[in-house]
Amino acid sequence: MSRTACRLVCAVSVSATALAAASTLAQPPAISTPYAASGYVSSAHFTISRQGYAYGNFSGAGGFIDRLERTYAHVSALAARLELPTTQPADKLAVSVMNDAFAFGEYARGVGLTPSDRLLGFYDPRESRVVLLDYTVVGVIPQRRSELSRSVNPLRAALASAPADRDVLERRLREGEQAFALIDQFEEHLHRKVIQHEVAHSVWRAIGVLPKEGTRPAWLHEGLAAVFEVPLPAAPADWPAVNEHRLRDYRAAARGGSLLAWRELVSESSLFNPDAGSAETAYAQAWLLAWFGVREQPERLREYIRRVRMRSDPAHAPAQAELRDFEAVFGPIDGAFDARLRRFEQSLPATPLPPSGR
């Protein structure tokens, strides 16, 4: 993707019942110091700052700091398993959480991004910082929860008085509780796609596996981050799980005949722009290609990463050079290459998933 790392494609809609169409985020007045931290929290590997117009805390992120630390542990464990050379970070990794959509958007503009409802997190290469918008307190999720509460709470009160229409009220209450559960599912999906993805970007750089400058090759940066958009156990004991959502997106694109050419994917960062029609498919293919390297060709992946780290200008590699570097390690992108990836994809489990609407 473009030079400021990850802009997540997060136009996710779990169901029409659970989530109404996303509302426009409110834009409070500009403040004089939109990036000034109002407080800090430290953990073993992170310093989390509260930034912006108000306090953001990801209170619904299932243990936000624990999620950060688990991501760090799992990325580090995979690097060790792949025998990738790493370094110890000199400082704790910086994460800024904001619940002011306007200030978040202004920060994004400052690093060359275009604010939109698809942009919920990004990596600031100027300060080696992950910046997150706390969507648990801003936007459609809290709005929809509030609307549901206003509908469900009267039902609970009415049922307490033994009404004659109990069956009808109980049915409506069950529907409301199912809608709450779908919102919870949607929110967890975002936690993995935003928090874990962005933090994985930061960790890969902080431990020296990927260069801190730039985001090229985009498929490698985005694919290796997408590997960690999955449930992360407390202690890394095995390979990460298959990213079932990216796998489903890949298979949907394959069925629809909309897969991107592999030669374009490995050389063109613009495909990952979240406003591009190719973004969802690009992320899915990048995940599959990275997962293929991790599981099937770790020696070649290790050599490719070594070449990326040795570049004199990692932030600016022309498309032709990207393709040349890739084929020098993984071989020519031809029919045989496509067949190998197709066999690998077909060997992965076909776990049914609820539609995400992305």
mmCIF file of C-alpha atoms in Angstrom:
data_model
loop_
_atom_site.group_PDB
_atom_site.id
_atom_site.type_symbol
_atom_site.label_atom_id
_atom_site.label_comp_id
_atom_site.label_asym_id
_atom_site.label_seq_id
_atom_site.Cartn_x
_atom_site.Cartn_y
_atom_site.Cartn_z
ATOM 1 C CA MET A 1 0.000 0.000 0.000
ATOM 2 C CA SER A 2 1.132 3.596 -0.151
ATOM 3 C CA ARG A 3 3.968 4.909 1.935
ATOM 4 C CA THR A 4 2.239 5.154 5.292
ATOM 5 C CA ALA A 5 1.521 1.480 5.865
ATOM 6 C CA CYS A 6 -1.745 -0.056 6.626
ATOM 7 C CA ARG A 7 -5.067 1.522 5.732
ATOM 8 C CA LEU A 8 -7.521 -1.208 6.531
ATOM 9 C CA VAL A 9 -10.428 -2.160 4.317
ATOM 10 C CA CYS A 10 -13.026 -2.315 7.097
ATOM 11 C CA ALA A 11 -16.387 -1.700 5.449
ATOM 12 C CA VAL A 12 -17.702 -4.740 7.327
ATOM 13 C CA SER A 13 -21.416 -5.246 7.897
ATOM 14 C CA VAL A 14 -22.422 -8.336 9.866
ATOM 15 C CA SER A 15 -26.133 -8.172 9.106
ATOM 16 C CA ALA A 16 -28.860 -5.714 8.400
ATOM 17 C CA THR A 17 -30.445 -6.589 11.742
ATOM 18 C CA ALA A 18 -27.298 -6.103 13.778
ATOM 19 C CA LEU A 19 -25.864 -3.055 12.070
ATOM 20 C CA ALA A 20 -27.649 -0.339 10.227
ATOM 21 C CA ALA A 21 -25.854 1.520 7.498
ATOM 22 C CA ALA A 22 -22.802 3.231 8.943
ATOM 23 C CA SER A 23 -23.508 6.728 10.058
ATOM 24 C CA THR A 24 -21.186 9.609 9.375
ATOM 25 C CA LEU A 25 -18.774 10.124 12.258
ATOM 26 C CA ALA A 26 -19.417 13.327 14.139
ATOM 27 C CA GLN A 27 -16.780 15.996 13.656
ATOM 28 C CA PRO A 28 -16.260 18.027 16.834
ATOM 29 C CA PRO A 29 -14.549 21.417 16.641
ATOM 30 C CA ALA A 30 -10.851 21.471 15.841
ATOM 31 C CA ILE A 31 -8.638 21.633 18.886
ATOM 32 C CA SER A 32 -5.363 23.438 19.190
ATOM 33 C CA THR A 33 -3.231 20.357 19.931
ATOM 34 C CA PRO A 34 -5.031 17.370 18.358
ATOM 35 C CA TYR A 35 -2.030 15.085 18.762
ATOM 36 C CA ALA A 36 -1.149 15.957 22.366
ATOM 37 C CA ALA A 37 -1.326 12.934 24.627
ATOM 38 C CA SER A 38 -3.525 13.253 27.700
ATOM 39 C CA GLY A 39 -2.137 10.180 29.465
ATOM 40 C CA TYR A 40 0.053 7.122 29.068
ATOM 41 C CA VAL A 41 -0.130 3.455 30.005
ATOM 42 C CA SER A 42 2.857 1.134 29.671
ATOM 43 C CA SER A 43 3.068 -2.631 29.307
ATOM 44 C CA ALA A 44 5.997 -4.977 28.743
ATOM 45 C CA HIS A 45 6.482 -3.953 25.096
ATOM 46 C CA PHE A 46 4.146 -0.994 24.482
ATOM 47 C CA THR A 47 3.513 2.573 25.529
ATOM 48 C CA ILE A 48 -0.127 3.449 24.892
ATOM 49 C CA SER A 49 -1.052 7.109 24.767
ATOM 50 C CA ARG A 50 -4.523 8.588 24.973
ATOM 51 C CA GLN A 51 -4.774 11.264 22.331
ATOM 52 C CA GLY A 52 -7.195 13.721 20.872
ATOM 53 C CA TYR A 53 -10.417 15.405 21.862
ATOM 54 C CA ALA A 54 -11.417 12.809 24.453
ATOM 55 C CA TYR A 55 -10.297 9.589 26.034
ATOM 56 C CA GLY A 56 -10.126 6.429 23.967
ATOM 57 C CA ASN A 57 -9.527 3.133 25.721
ATOM 58 C CA PHE A 58 -10.877 0.236 23.625
ATOM 59 C CA SER A 59 -12.759 -0.921 26.692
ATOM 60 C CA GLY A 60 -14.512 -3.539 24.580
ATOM 61 C CA ALA A 61 -11.396 -4.990 22.962
ATOM 62 C CA GLY A 62 -11.254 -8.033 25.192
ATOM 63 C CA GLY A 63 -8.270 -6.773 27.158
ATOM 64 C CA PHE A 64 -6.698 -4.217 24.877
ATOM 65 C CA ILE A 65 -3.193 -4.336 26.355
ATOM 66 C CA ASP A 66 -3.311 -8.119 26.486
ATOM 67 C CA ARG A 67 -4.240 -8.134 22.784
ATOM 68 C CA LEU A 68 -1.231 -5.960 21.990
ATOM 69 C CA GLU A 69 1.126 -8.200 23.975
ATOM 70 C CA ARG A 70 -0.271 -11.380 22.439
ATOM 71 C CA THR A 71 0.265 -9.952 18.967
ATOM 72 C CA TYR A 72 3.846 -9.076 19.870
ATOM 73 C CA ALA A 73 4.448 -12.597 21.217
ATOM 74 C CA HIS A 74 2.948 -14.331 18.187
ATOM 75 C CA VAL A 75 4.830 -12.219 15.626
ATOM 76 C CA SER A 76 8.083 -12.805 17.509
ATOM 77 C CA ALA A 77 7.388 -16.535 17.748
ATOM 78 C CA LEU A 78 6.759 -16.828 14.010
ATOM 79 C CA ALA A 79 9.948 -14.896 13.265
ATOM 80 C CA ALA A 80 11.871 -17.358 15.434
ATOM 81 C CA ARG A 81 10.164 -20.344 13.850
ATOM 82 C CA LEU A 82 11.088 -19.068 10.402
ATOM 83 C CA GLU A 83 14.665 -18.435 11.614
ATOM 84 C CA LEU A 84 14.478 -14.795 10.624
ATOM 85 C CA PRO A 85 17.191 -12.577 12.109
ATOM 86 C CA THR A 86 15.735 -10.174 14.644
ATOM 87 C CA THR A 87 16.895 -7.389 16.934
ATOM 88 C CA GLN A 88 15.692 -6.275 20.342
ATOM 89 C CA PRO A 89 13.709 -3.017 20.090
ATOM 90 C CA ALA A 90 15.545 -0.144 21.741
ATOM 91 C CA ASP A 91 12.278 1.363 22.988
ATOM 92 C CA LYS A 92 8.751 0.266 23.680
ATOM 93 C CA LEU A 93 6.415 0.321 20.693
ATOM 94 C CA ALA A 94 4.175 3.392 20.517
ATOM 95 C CA VAL A 95 0.392 3.062 20.178
ATOM 96 C CA SER A 96 -1.963 6.045 20.201
ATOM 97 C CA VAL A 97 -5.675 5.587 20.790
ATOM 98 C CA MET A 98 -8.084 8.366 19.816
ATOM 99 C CA ASN A 99 -11.851 8.657 20.116
ATOM 100 C CA ASP A 100 -12.115 11.978 18.331
ATOM 101 C CA ALA A 101 -12.854 11.190 14.693
ATOM 102 C CA PHE A 102 -11.985 14.695 13.534
ATOM 103 C CA ALA A 103 -8.591 14.773 15.270
ATOM 104 C CA PHE A 104 -7.906 11.238 14.023
ATOM 105 C CA GLY A 105 -8.658 12.350 10.478
ATOM 106 C CA GLU A 106 -6.385 15.377 10.809
ATOM 107 C CA TYR A 107 -3.584 13.160 12.099
ATOM 108 C CA ALA A 108 -4.117 10.876 9.105
ATOM 109 C CA ARG A 109 -3.895 13.816 6.717
ATOM 110 C CA GLY A 110 -0.584 14.714 8.314
ATOM 111 C CA VAL A 111 0.936 11.428 7.152
ATOM 112 C CA GLY A 112 -0.593 11.612 3.681
ATOM 113 C CA LEU A 113 -3.760 9.570 4.174
ATOM 114 C CA THR A 114 -7.299 10.455 3.160
ATOM 115 C CA PRO A 115 -9.734 10.199 6.090
ATOM 116 C CA SER A 116 -12.755 7.996 5.442
ATOM 117 C CA ASP A 117 -15.020 5.621 7.327
ATOM 118 C CA ARG A 118 -12.776 2.823 6.054
ATOM 119 C CA LEU A 119 -9.750 4.206 7.851
ATOM 120 C CA LEU A 120 -9.743 2.965 11.449
ATOM 121 C CA GLY A 121 -6.013 2.600 12.021
ATOM 122 C CA PHE A 122 -2.657 3.278 10.415
ATOM 123 C CA TYR A 123 1.071 3.259 11.024
ATOM 124 C CA ASP A 124 2.862 6.598 11.285
ATOM 125 C CA PRO A 125 6.381 6.021 9.874
ATOM 126 C CA ARG A 126 7.582 9.426 11.094
ATOM 127 C CA GLU A 127 7.272 8.344 14.715
ATOM 128 C CA SER A 128 7.095 4.541 14.350
ATOM 129 C CA ARG A 129 3.647 4.731 15.904
ATOM 130 C CA VAL A 130 0.393 2.818 15.489
ATOM 131 C CA VAL A 131 -2.588 5.188 15.542
ATOM 132 C CA LEU A 132 -6.044 3.764 16.199
ATOM 133 C CA LEU A 133 -9.522 5.243 16.233
ATOM 134 C CA ASP A 134 -11.497 3.741 19.118
ATOM 135 C CA TYR A 135 -14.513 2.498 17.164
ATOM 136 C CA THR A 136 -15.931 0.995 20.381
ATOM 137 C CA VAL A 137 -16.883 4.518 21.484
ATOM 138 C CA VAL A 138 -17.086 6.364 18.130
ATOM 139 C CA GLY A 139 -19.302 5.604 15.159
ATOM 140 C CA VAL A 140 -21.840 2.964 14.259
ATOM 141 C CA ILE A 141 -21.061 0.340 16.939
ATOM 142 C CA PRO A 142 -21.906 2.404 20.048
ATOM 143 C CA GLN A 143 -24.748 4.071 18.148
ATOM 144 C CA ARG A 144 -26.323 0.722 17.270
ATOM 145 C CA ARG A 145 -25.808 -0.628 20.800
ATOM 146 C CA SER A 146 -27.584 2.410 22.204
ATOM 147 C CA GLU A 147 -30.478 1.989 19.785
ATOM 148 C CA LEU A 148 -30.832 -1.684 20.687
ATOM 149 C CA SER A 149 -30.734 -0.923 24.399
ATOM 150 C CA ARG A 150 -33.608 1.526 23.982
ATOM 151 C CA SER A 151 -35.602 -1.255 22.310
ATOM 152 C CA VAL A 152 -34.603 -4.165 24.520
ATOM 153 C CA ASN A 153 -34.732 -2.602 27.990
ATOM 154 C CA PRO A 154 -38.501 -1.903 27.857
ATOM 155 C CA LEU A 155 -39.075 -5.524 26.787
ATOM 156 C CA ARG A 156 -37.204 -6.783 29.840
ATOM 157 C CA ALA A 157 -39.212 -4.492 32.082
ATOM 158 C CA ALA A 158 -42.498 -5.583 30.503
ATOM 159 C CA LEU A 159 -41.675 -9.285 30.911
ATOM 160 C CA ALA A 160 -41.075 -8.769 34.623
ATOM 161 C CA SER A 161 -44.796 -8.006 35.078
ATOM 162 C CA ALA A 162 -46.121 -11.319 33.640
ATOM 163 C CA PRO A 163 -47.865 -9.828 30.567
ATOM 164 C CA ALA A 164 -50.468 -11.676 28.548
ATOM 165 C CA ASP A 165 -48.408 -11.369 25.366
ATOM 166 C CA ARG A 166 -45.314 -12.950 26.961
ATOM 167 C CA ASP A 167 -44.583 -15.163 23.921
ATOM 168 C CA VAL A 168 -44.444 -12.166 21.605
ATOM 169 C CA LEU A 169 -42.265 -10.162 23.985
ATOM 170 C CA GLU A 170 -39.904 -13.083 24.560
ATOM 171 C CA ARG A 171 -39.505 -13.547 20.816
ATOM 172 C CA ARG A 172 -38.697 -9.860 20.340
ATOM 173 C CA LEU A 173 -36.244 -9.990 23.256
ATOM 174 C CA ARG A 174 -34.466 -12.995 21.722
ATOM 175 C CA GLU A 175 -34.164 -11.094 18.449
ATOM 176 C CA GLY A 176 -32.653 -8.143 20.275
ATOM 177 C CA GLU A 177 -30.167 -10.343 22.136
ATOM 178 C CA GLN A 178 -29.183 -11.994 18.854
ATOM 179 C CA ALA A 179 -28.564 -8.536 17.412
ATOM 180 C CA PHE A 180 -26.316 -7.699 20.380
ATOM 181 C CA ALA A 181 -24.402 -10.938 19.764
ATOM 182 C CA LEU A 182 -23.912 -10.040 16.113
ATOM 183 C CA ILE A 183 -22.546 -6.641 17.073
ATOM 184 C CA ASP A 184 -20.115 -8.355 19.455
ATOM 185 C CA GLN A 185 -19.043 -10.638 16.609
ATOM 186 C CA PHE A 186 -18.584 -7.670 14.291
ATOM 187 C CA GLU A 187 -16.542 -5.840 16.903
ATOM 188 C CA GLU A 188 -14.224 -8.798 17.466
ATOM 189 C CA HIS A 189 -13.754 -9.019 13.709
ATOM 190 C CA LEU A 190 -12.608 -5.388 13.728
ATOM 191 C CA HIS A 191 -10.289 -5.982 16.684
ATOM 192 C CA ARG A 192 -8.442 -8.567 14.625
ATOM 193 C CA LYS A 193 -8.506 -6.631 11.355
ATOM 194 C CA VAL A 194 -7.535 -3.288 12.880
ATOM 195 C CA ILE A 195 -5.721 -3.686 16.197
ATOM 196 C CA GLN A 196 -3.894 -6.956 15.591
ATOM 197 C CA HIS A 197 -3.132 -6.115 11.950
ATOM 198 C CA GLU A 198 -1.700 -2.674 12.700
ATOM 199 C CA VAL A 199 0.281 -3.871 15.707
ATOM 200 C CA ALA A 200 1.712 -6.737 13.639
ATOM 201 C CA HIS A 201 2.995 -4.126 11.172
ATOM 202 C CA SER A 202 4.719 -2.329 14.019
ATOM 203 C CA VAL A 203 6.231 -5.468 15.548
ATOM 204 C CA TRP A 204 7.660 -6.768 12.249
ATOM 205 C CA ARG A 205 9.488 -3.447 11.928
ATOM 206 C CA ALA A 206 10.467 -3.083 15.581
ATOM 207 C CA ILE A 207 12.171 -6.496 15.727
ATOM 208 C CA GLY A 208 14.062 -5.742 12.526
ATOM 209 C CA VAL A 209 12.445 -8.251 10.181
ATOM 210 C CA LEU A 210 11.055 -5.573 7.854
ATOM 211 C CA PRO A 211 12.561 -2.126 7.243
ATOM 212 C CA LYS A 212 10.952 0.752 9.096
ATOM 213 C CA GLU A 213 11.142 2.973 6.034
ATOM 214 C CA GLY A 214 8.288 2.633 3.585
ATOM 215 C CA THR A 215 5.835 -0.182 2.987
ATOM 216 C CA ARG A 216 7.249 -1.881 -0.094
ATOM 217 C CA PRO A 217 6.761 -4.530 -1.203
ATOM 218 C CA ALA A 218 3.164 -3.947 -0.210
ATOM 219 C CA TRP A 219 2.109 -7.572 -0.597
ATOM 220 C CA LEU A 220 4.759 -8.673 1.915
ATOM 221 C CA HIS A 221 3.939 -6.011 4.525
ATOM 222 C CA GLU A 222 0.192 -6.517 4.222
ATOM 223 C CA GLY A 223 0.325 -10.292 3.857
ATOM 224 C CA LEU A 224 2.514 -10.790 6.931
ATOM 225 C CA ALA A 225 0.266 -8.486 8.971
ATOM 226 C CA ALA A 226 -2.852 -10.331 7.795
ATOM 227 C CA VAL A 227 -1.381 -13.604 9.107
ATOM 228 C CA PHE A 228 -2.219 -12.304 12.604
ATOM 229 C CA GLU A 229 -5.847 -11.327 11.993
ATOM 230 C CA VAL A 230 -6.838 -14.537 13.779
ATOM 231 C CA PRO A 231 -7.541 -15.700 17.351
ATOM 232 C CA LEU A 232 -4.278 -15.515 19.301
ATOM 233 C CA PRO A 233 -3.880 -17.931 22.230
ATOM 234 C CA ALA A 234 -2.212 -16.688 25.393
ATOM 235 C CA ALA A 235 1.022 -18.482 24.519
ATOM 236 C CA PRO A 236 2.192 -19.144 20.939
ATOM 237 C CA ALA A 237 2.502 -22.922 20.721
ATOM 238 C CA ASP A 238 2.038 -23.620 17.036
ATOM 239 C CA TRP A 239 1.596 -21.939 13.687
ATOM 240 C CA PRO A 240 -0.980 -19.139 13.561
ATOM 241 C CA ALA A 241 -4.439 -20.228 12.488
ATOM 242 C CA VAL A 242 -5.615 -20.008 8.897
ATOM 243 C CA ASN A 243 -7.161 -16.586 8.282
ATOM 244 C CA GLU A 244 -10.598 -17.842 7.351
ATOM 245 C CA HIS A 245 -11.971 -14.436 6.389
ATOM 246 C CA ARG A 246 -9.142 -13.711 3.954
ATOM 247 C CA LEU A 247 -9.432 -17.252 2.608
ATOM 248 C CA ARG A 248 -13.150 -16.777 2.043
ATOM 249 C CA ASP A 249 -12.511 -13.464 0.273
ATOM 250 C CA TYR A 250 -9.902 -15.122 -1.938
ATOM 251 C CA ARG A 251 -12.253 -17.950 -2.888
ATOM 252 C CA ALA A 252 -15.091 -15.535 -3.601
ATOM 253 C CA ALA A 253 -12.823 -13.572 -5.952
ATOM 254 C CA ALA A 254 -11.682 -16.795 -7.617
ATOM 255 C CA ARG A 255 -15.269 -17.897 -8.184
ATOM 256 C CA GLY A 256 -16.145 -14.473 -9.564
ATOM 257 C CA GLY A 257 -13.146 -14.357 -11.888
ATOM 258 C CA SER A 258 -11.827 -11.182 -10.237
ATOM 259 C CA LEU A 259 -8.454 -12.348 -8.917
ATOM 260 C CA LEU A 260 -5.612 -9.948 -9.614
ATOM 261 C CA ALA A 261 -2.691 -11.029 -11.757
ATOM 262 C CA TRP A 262 0.094 -12.237 -9.465
ATOM 263 C CA ARG A 263 2.656 -10.169 -11.374
ATOM 264 C CA GLU A 264 0.667 -7.036 -10.564
ATOM 265 C CA LEU A 265 0.097 -8.016 -6.946
ATOM 266 C CA VAL A 266 3.786 -8.426 -6.129
ATOM 267 C CA SER A 267 4.808 -5.191 -7.834
ATOM 268 C CA GLU A 268 2.005 -2.624 -7.462
ATOM 269 C CA SER A 269 1.324 -1.015 -4.087
ATOM 270 C CA SER A 270 -1.643 1.006 -5.391
ATOM 271 C CA LEU A 271 -3.771 -2.145 -5.453
ATOM 272 C CA PHE A 272 -3.947 -1.980 -1.655
ATOM 273 C CA ASN A 273 -5.424 1.509 -1.507
ATOM 274 C CA PRO A 274 -8.656 1.055 0.508
ATOM 275 C CA ASP A 275 -10.519 3.295 -1.920
ATOM 276 C CA ALA A 276 -9.503 1.109 -4.854
ATOM 277 C CA GLY A 277 -11.915 -1.553 -6.017
ATOM 278 C CA SER A 278 -9.077 -4.060 -5.896
ATOM 279 C CA ALA A 279 -8.281 -3.663 -2.193
ATOM 280 C CA GLU A 280 -10.282 -6.529 -0.700
ATOM 281 C CA THR A 281 -8.940 -8.980 -3.250
ATOM 282 C CA ALA A 282 -5.391 -7.620 -2.937
ATOM 283 C CA TYR A 283 -5.408 -8.184 0.822
ATOM 284 C CA ALA A 284 -6.782 -11.705 0.394
ATOM 285 C CA GLN A 285 -4.180 -12.627 -2.218
ATOM 286 C CA ALA A 286 -1.379 -11.036 -0.209
ATOM 287 C CA TRP A 287 -2.393 -13.114 2.816
ATOM 288 C CA LEU A 288 -2.475 -16.308 0.728
ATOM 289 C CA LEU A 289 0.918 -15.590 -0.813
ATOM 290 C CA ALA A 290 2.490 -14.799 2.565
ATOM 291 C CA TRP A 291 0.882 -17.886 4.135
ATOM 292 C CA PHE A 292 2.175 -20.004 1.255
ATOM 293 C CA GLY A 293 5.681 -18.699 1.914
ATOM 294 C CA VAL A 294 5.382 -19.297 5.656
ATOM 295 C CA ARG A 295 4.097 -22.859 5.385
ATOM 296 C CA GLU A 296 5.472 -24.166 2.087
ATOM 297 C CA GLN A 297 8.601 -22.175 1.197
ATOM 298 C CA PRO A 298 10.086 -20.688 4.389
ATOM 299 C CA GLU A 299 13.659 -20.757 3.021
ATOM 300 C CA ARG A 300 12.646 -18.714 -0.012
ATOM 301 C CA LEU A 301 10.580 -16.358 2.109
ATOM 302 C CA ARG A 302 13.565 -15.855 4.393
ATOM 303 C CA GLU A 303 15.808 -15.057 1.418
ATOM 304 C CA TYR A 304 13.235 -12.678 -0.050
ATOM 305 C CA ILE A 305 12.951 -10.796 3.247
ATOM 306 C CA ARG A 306 16.760 -10.607 3.386
ATOM 307 C CA ARG A 307 16.789 -8.973 -0.041
ATOM 308 C CA VAL A 308 14.112 -6.485 1.013
ATOM 309 C CA ARG A 309 16.109 -5.553 4.108
ATOM 310 C CA MET A 310 19.243 -5.002 2.013
ATOM 311 C CA ARG A 311 17.639 -2.464 -0.313
ATOM 312 C CA SER A 312 19.361 0.892 -0.348
ATOM 313 C CA ASP A 313 16.017 2.701 -0.552
ATOM 314 C CA PRO A 314 13.253 0.439 0.795
ATOM 315 C CA ALA A 315 10.654 3.185 0.522
ATOM 316 C CA HIS A 316 10.961 3.557 -3.248
ATOM 317 C CA ALA A 317 11.240 0.427 -5.355
ATOM 318 C CA PRO A 318 9.853 0.638 -8.908
ATOM 319 C CA ALA A 319 7.351 -1.998 -9.978
ATOM 320 C CA GLN A 320 9.815 -3.594 -12.401
ATOM 321 C CA ALA A 321 12.376 -4.022 -9.618
ATOM 322 C CA GLU A 322 9.735 -5.493 -7.306
ATOM 323 C CA LEU A 323 8.851 -8.115 -9.883
ATOM 324 C CA ARG A 324 12.495 -8.889 -10.604
ATOM 325 C CA ASP A 325 13.293 -9.377 -6.915
ATOM 326 C CA PHE A 326 10.295 -11.632 -6.401
ATOM 327 C CA GLU A 327 11.017 -13.877 -9.381
ATOM 328 C CA ALA A 328 14.703 -14.089 -8.467
ATOM 329 C CA VAL A 329 13.689 -15.891 -5.273
ATOM 330 C CA PHE A 330 10.340 -17.583 -5.891
ATOM 331 C CA GLY A 331 10.810 -18.336 -9.580
ATOM 332 C CA PRO A 332 8.947 -17.051 -12.608
ATOM 333 C CA ILE A 333 5.303 -16.123 -12.196
ATOM 334 C CA ASP A 334 3.832 -18.391 -14.809
ATOM 335 C CA GLY A 335 1.294 -21.174 -15.119
ATOM 336 C CA ALA A 336 3.291 -23.472 -12.870
ATOM 337 C CA PHE A 337 3.478 -20.802 -10.176
ATOM 338 C CA ASP A 338 -0.272 -20.239 -10.349
ATOM 339 C CA ALA A 339 -0.894 -23.995 -10.167
ATOM 340 C CA ARG A 340 1.261 -24.322 -7.004
ATOM 341 C CA LEU A 341 -0.697 -21.580 -5.271
ATOM 342 C CA ARG A 342 -3.989 -23.073 -6.408
ATOM 343 C CA ARG A 343 -3.074 -26.487 -4.988
ATOM 344 C CA PHE A 344 -2.013 -24.875 -1.724
ATOM 345 C CA GLU A 345 -5.244 -22.884 -1.449
ATOM 346 C CA GLN A 346 -7.317 -25.980 -2.169
ATOM 347 C CA SER A 347 -5.536 -27.837 0.640
ATOM 348 C CA LEU A 348 -6.740 -25.301 3.222
ATOM 349 C CA PRO A 349 -9.887 -26.019 5.233
ATOM 350 C CA ALA A 350 -13.188 -24.731 3.949
ATOM 351 C CA THR A 351 -14.623 -23.467 7.235
ATOM 352 C CA PRO A 352 -18.067 -21.910 6.739
ATOM 353 C CA LEU A 353 -18.260 -18.324 7.925
ATOM 354 C CA PRO A 354 -21.124 -15.887 8.349
ATOM 355 C CA PRO A 355 -21.183 -13.269 5.600
ATOM 356 C CA SER A 356 -19.183 -10.162 6.457
ATOM 357 C CA GLY A 357 -20.584 -7.986 3.707
ATOM 358 C CA ARG A 358 -17.184 -6.426 3.011
#
